[in-house]
mmCIF file of N, CA and C in Angstrom:
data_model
loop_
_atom_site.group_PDB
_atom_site.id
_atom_site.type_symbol
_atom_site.label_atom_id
_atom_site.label_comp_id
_atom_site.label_asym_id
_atom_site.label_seq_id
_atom_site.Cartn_x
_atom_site.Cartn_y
_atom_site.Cartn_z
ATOM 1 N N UNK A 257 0.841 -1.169 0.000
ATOM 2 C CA UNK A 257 0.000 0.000 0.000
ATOM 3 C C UNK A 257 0.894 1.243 0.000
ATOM 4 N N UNK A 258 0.594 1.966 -0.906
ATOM 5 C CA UNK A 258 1.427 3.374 -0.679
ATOM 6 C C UNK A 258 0.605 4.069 -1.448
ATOM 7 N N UNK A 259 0.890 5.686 -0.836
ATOM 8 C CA UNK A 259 0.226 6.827 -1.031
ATOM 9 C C UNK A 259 0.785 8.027 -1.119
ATOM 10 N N UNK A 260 0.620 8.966 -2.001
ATOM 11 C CA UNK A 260 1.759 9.957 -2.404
ATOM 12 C C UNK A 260 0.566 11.380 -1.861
ATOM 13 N N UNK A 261 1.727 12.569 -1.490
ATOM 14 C CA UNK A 261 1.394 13.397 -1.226
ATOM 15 C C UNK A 261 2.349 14.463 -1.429
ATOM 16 N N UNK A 262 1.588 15.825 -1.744
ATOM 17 C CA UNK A 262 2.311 16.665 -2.123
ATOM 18 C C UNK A 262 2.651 18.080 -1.326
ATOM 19 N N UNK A 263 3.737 18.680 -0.965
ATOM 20 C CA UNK A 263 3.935 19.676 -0.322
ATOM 21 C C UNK A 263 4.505 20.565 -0.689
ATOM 22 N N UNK A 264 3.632 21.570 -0.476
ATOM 23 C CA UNK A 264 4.031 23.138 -0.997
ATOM 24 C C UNK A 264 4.480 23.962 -0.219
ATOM 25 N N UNK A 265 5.180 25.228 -0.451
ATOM 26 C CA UNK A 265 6.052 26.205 0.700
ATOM 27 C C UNK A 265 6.576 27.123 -0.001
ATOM 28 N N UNK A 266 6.873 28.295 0.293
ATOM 29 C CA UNK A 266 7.231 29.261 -0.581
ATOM 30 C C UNK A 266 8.617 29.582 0.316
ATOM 31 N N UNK A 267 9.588 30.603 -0.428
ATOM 32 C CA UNK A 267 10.372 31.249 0.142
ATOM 33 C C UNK A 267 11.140 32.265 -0.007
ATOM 34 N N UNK A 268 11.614 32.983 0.298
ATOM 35 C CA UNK A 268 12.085 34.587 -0.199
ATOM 36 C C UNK A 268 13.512 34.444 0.042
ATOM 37 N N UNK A 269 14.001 34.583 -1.652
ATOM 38 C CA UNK A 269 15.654 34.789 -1.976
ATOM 39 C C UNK A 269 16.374 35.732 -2.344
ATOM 40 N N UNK A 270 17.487 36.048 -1.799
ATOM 41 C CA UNK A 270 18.278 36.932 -2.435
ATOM 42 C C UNK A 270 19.090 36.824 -3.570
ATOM 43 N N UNK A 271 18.825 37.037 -4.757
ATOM 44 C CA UNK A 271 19.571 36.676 -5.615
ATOM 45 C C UNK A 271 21.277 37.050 -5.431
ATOM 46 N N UNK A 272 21.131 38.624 -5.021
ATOM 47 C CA UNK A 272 22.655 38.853 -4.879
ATOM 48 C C UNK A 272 23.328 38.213 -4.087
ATOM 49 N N UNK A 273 23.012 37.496 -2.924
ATOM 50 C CA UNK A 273 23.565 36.928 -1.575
ATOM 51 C C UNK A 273 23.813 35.507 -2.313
ATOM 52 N N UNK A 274 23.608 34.946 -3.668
ATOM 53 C CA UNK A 274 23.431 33.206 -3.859
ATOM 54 C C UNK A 274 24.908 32.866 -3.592
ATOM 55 N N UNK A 275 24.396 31.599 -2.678
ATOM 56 C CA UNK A 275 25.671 31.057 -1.893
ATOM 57 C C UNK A 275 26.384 30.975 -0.592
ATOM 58 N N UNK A 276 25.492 32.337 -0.133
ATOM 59 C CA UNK A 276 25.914 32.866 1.264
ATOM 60 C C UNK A 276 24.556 32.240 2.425
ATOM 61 N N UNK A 277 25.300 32.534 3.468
ATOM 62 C CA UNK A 277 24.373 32.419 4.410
ATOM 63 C C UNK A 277 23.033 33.001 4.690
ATOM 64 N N UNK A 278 23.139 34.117 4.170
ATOM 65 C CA UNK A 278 21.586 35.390 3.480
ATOM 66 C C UNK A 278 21.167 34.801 2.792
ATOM 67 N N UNK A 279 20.984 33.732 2.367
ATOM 68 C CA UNK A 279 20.802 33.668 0.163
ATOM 69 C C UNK A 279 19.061 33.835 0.686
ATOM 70 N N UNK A 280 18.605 33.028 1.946
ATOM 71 C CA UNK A 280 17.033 32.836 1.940
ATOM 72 C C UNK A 280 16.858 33.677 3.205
ATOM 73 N N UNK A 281 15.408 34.272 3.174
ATOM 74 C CA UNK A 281 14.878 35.526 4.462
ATOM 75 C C UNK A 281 14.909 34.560 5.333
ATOM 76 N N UNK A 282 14.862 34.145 6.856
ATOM 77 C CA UNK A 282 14.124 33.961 7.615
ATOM 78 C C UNK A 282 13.438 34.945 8.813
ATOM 79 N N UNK A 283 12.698 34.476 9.464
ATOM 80 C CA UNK A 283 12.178 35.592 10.147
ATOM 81 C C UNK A 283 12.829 35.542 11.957
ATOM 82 N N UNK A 284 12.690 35.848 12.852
ATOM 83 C CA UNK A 284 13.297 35.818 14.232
ATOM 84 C C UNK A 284 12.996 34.568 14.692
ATOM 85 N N UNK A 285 11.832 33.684 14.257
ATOM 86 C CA UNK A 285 11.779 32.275 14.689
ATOM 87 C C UNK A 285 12.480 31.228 13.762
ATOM 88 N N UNK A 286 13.333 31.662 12.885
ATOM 89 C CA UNK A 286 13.758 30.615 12.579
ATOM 90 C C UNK A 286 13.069 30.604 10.965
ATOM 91 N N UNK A 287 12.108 30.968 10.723
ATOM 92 C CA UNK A 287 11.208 30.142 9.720
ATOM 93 C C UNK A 287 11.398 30.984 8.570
ATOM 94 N N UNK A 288 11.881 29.847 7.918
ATOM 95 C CA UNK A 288 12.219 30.684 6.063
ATOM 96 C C UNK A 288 11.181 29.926 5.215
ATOM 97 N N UNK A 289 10.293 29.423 5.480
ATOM 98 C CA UNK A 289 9.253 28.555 4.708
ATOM 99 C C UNK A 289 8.145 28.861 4.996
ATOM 100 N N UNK A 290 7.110 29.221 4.196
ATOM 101 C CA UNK A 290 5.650 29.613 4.294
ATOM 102 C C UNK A 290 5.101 28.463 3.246
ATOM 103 N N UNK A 291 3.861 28.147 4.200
ATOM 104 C CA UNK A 291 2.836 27.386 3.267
ATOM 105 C C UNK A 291 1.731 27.996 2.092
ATOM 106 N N UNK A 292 1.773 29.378 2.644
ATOM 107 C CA UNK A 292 0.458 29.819 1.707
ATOM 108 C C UNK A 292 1.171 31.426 1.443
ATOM 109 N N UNK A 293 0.846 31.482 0.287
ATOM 110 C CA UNK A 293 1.447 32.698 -0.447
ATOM 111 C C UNK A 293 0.468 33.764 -0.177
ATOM 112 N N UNK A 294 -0.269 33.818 0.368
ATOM 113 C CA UNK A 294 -1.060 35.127 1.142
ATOM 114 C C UNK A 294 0.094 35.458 2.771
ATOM 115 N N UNK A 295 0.987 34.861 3.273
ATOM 116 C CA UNK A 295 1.505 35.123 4.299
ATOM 117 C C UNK A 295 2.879 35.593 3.853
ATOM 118 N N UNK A 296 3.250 35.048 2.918
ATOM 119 C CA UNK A 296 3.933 35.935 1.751
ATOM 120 C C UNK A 296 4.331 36.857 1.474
ATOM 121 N N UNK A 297 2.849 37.367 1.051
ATOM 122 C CA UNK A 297 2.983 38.559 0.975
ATOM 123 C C UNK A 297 2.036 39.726 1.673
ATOM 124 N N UNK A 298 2.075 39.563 2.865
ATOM 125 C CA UNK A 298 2.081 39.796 3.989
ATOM 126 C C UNK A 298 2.930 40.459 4.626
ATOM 127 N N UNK A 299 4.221 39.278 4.270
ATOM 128 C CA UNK A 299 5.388 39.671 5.074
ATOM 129 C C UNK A 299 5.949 41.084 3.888
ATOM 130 N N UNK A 300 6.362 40.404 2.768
ATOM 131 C CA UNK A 300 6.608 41.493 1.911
ATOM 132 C C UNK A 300 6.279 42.342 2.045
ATOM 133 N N UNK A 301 4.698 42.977 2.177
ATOM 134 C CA UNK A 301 4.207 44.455 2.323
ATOM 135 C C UNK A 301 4.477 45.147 3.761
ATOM 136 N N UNK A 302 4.822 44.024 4.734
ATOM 137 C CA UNK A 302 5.067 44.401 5.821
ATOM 138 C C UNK A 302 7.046 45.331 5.621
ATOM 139 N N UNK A 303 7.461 44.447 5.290
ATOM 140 C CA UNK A 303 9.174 44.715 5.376
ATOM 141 C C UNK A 303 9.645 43.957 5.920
ATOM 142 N N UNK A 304 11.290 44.019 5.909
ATOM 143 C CA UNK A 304 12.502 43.119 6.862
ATOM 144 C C UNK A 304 12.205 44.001 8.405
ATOM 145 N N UNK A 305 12.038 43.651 9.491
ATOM 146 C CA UNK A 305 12.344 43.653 10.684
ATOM 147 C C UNK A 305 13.973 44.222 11.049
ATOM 148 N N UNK A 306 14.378 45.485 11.107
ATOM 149 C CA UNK A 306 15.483 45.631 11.455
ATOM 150 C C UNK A 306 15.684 46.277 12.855
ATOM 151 N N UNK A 307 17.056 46.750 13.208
ATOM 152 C CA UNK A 307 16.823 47.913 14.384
ATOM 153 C C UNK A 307 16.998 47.203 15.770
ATOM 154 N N UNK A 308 17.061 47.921 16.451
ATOM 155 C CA UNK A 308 16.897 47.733 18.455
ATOM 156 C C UNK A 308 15.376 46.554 18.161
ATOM 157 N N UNK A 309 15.374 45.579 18.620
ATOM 158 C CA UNK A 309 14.040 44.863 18.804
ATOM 159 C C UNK A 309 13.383 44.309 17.738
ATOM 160 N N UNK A 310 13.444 44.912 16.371
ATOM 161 C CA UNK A 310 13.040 44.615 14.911
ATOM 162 C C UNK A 310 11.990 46.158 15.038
ATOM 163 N N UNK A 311 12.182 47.264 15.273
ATOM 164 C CA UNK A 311 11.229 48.358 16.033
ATOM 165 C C UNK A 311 11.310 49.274 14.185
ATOM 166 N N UNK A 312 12.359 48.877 13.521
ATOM 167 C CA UNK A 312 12.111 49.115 12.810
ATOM 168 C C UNK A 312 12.143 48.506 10.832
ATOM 169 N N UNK A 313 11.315 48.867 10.163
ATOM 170 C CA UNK A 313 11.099 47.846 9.143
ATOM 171 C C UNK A 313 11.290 48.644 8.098
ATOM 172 N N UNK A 314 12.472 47.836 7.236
ATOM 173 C CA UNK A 314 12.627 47.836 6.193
ATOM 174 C C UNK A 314 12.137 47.415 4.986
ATOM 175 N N UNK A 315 12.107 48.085 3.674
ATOM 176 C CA UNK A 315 11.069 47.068 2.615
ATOM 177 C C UNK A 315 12.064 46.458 1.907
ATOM 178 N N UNK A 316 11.419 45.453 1.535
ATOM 179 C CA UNK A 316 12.197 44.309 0.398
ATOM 180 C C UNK A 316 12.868 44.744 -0.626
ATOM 181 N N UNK A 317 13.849 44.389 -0.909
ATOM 182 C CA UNK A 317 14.354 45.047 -2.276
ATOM 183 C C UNK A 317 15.102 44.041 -3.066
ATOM 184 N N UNK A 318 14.936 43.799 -4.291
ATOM 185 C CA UNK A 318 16.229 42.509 -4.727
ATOM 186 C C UNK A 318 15.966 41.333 -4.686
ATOM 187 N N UNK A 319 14.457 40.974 -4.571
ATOM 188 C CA UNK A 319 14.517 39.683 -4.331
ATOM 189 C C UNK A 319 13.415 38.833 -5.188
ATOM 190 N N UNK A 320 13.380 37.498 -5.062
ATOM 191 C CA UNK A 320 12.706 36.640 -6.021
ATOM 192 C C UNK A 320 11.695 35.549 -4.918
ATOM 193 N N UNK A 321 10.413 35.390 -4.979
ATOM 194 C CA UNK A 321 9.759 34.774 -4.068
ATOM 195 C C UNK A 321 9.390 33.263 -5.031
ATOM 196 N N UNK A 322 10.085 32.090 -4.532
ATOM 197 C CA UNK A 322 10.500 30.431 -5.135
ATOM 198 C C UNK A 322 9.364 29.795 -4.905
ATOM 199 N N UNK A 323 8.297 28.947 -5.080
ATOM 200 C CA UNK A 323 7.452 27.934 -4.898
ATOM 201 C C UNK A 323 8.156 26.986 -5.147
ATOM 202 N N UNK A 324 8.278 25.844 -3.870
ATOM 203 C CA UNK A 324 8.951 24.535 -4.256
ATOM 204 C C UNK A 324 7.781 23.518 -3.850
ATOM 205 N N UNK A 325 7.642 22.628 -5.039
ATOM 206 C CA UNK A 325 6.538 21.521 -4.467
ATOM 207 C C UNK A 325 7.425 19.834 -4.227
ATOM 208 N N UNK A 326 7.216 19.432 -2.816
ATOM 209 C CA UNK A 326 7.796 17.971 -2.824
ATOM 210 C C UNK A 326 6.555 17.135 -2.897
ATOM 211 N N UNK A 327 6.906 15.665 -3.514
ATOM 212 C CA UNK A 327 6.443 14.542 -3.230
ATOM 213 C C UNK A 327 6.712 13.687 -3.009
ATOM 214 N N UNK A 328 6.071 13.447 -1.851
ATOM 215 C CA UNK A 328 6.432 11.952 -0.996
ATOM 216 C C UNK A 328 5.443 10.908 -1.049
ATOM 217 N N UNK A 329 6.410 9.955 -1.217
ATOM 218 C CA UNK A 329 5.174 8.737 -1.366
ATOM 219 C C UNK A 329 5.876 7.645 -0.397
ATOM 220 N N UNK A 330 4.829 7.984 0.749
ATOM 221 C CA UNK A 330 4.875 6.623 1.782
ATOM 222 C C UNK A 330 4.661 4.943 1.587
ATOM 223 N N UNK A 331 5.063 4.493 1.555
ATOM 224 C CA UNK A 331 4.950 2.864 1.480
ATOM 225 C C UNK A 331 4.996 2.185 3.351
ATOM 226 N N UNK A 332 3.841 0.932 3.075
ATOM 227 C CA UNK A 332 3.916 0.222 3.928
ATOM 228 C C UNK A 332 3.980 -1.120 3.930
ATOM 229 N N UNK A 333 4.738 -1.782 3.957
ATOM 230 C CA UNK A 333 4.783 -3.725 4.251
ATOM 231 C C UNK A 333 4.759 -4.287 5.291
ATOM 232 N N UNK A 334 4.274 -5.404 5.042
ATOM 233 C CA UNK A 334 3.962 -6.191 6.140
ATOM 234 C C UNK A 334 5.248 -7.200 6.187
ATOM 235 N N UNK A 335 5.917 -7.730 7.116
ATOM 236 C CA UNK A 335 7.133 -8.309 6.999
ATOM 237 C C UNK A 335 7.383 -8.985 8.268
ATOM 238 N N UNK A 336 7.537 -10.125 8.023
ATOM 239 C CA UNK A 336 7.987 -11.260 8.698
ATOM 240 C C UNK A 336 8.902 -11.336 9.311
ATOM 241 N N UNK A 337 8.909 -11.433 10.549
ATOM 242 C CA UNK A 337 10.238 -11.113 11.686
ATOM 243 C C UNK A 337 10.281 -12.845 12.317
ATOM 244 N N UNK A 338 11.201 -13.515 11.862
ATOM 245 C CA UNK A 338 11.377 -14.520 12.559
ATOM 246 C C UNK A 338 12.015 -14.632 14.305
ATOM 247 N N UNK A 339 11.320 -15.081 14.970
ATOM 248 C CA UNK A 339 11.946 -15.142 16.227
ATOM 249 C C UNK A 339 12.571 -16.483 16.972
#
């Protein structure tokens, strides 16, 4: 039995940074991956978080927003364990 499924995520790149540790945004938690492209651009209209605290925000400039889709396809067997 196996069953495939597909996963989507967006992410915001710097083209000039490719290679570096910048190349992708993340935000103060860690998270450089969004599921839904309304949060997206969200963040985009919002700005980069800079400054004492993130108190102040910068807008995007330079950059390219990636859709990557994976698929995984789980398999399961049943298997004979001799004891």
């Amino acid at each position: 039995m196996s069953e495939k499924t597909e996963r989507v995520y967006y992410r915001i790149r710097f083209p000039a940074k490719a290679g570096t540790y910048g190349e992708f945004y993340s935000s103060n938690n860690g998270t450089d991956r969004w599921a839904d492209i309304a949060k997206v651009k969200a963040l985009l209209r919002r700005g980069q978080p800079k400054g004492y605290k993130g108190r102040i925000l910068e807008p995007f400039a330079d950059f390219e927003v990636i859709k990557t889709t994976e698929t995984i396809e789980a398999r399961q067997e049943v298997v004979s364990v001799p004891l």
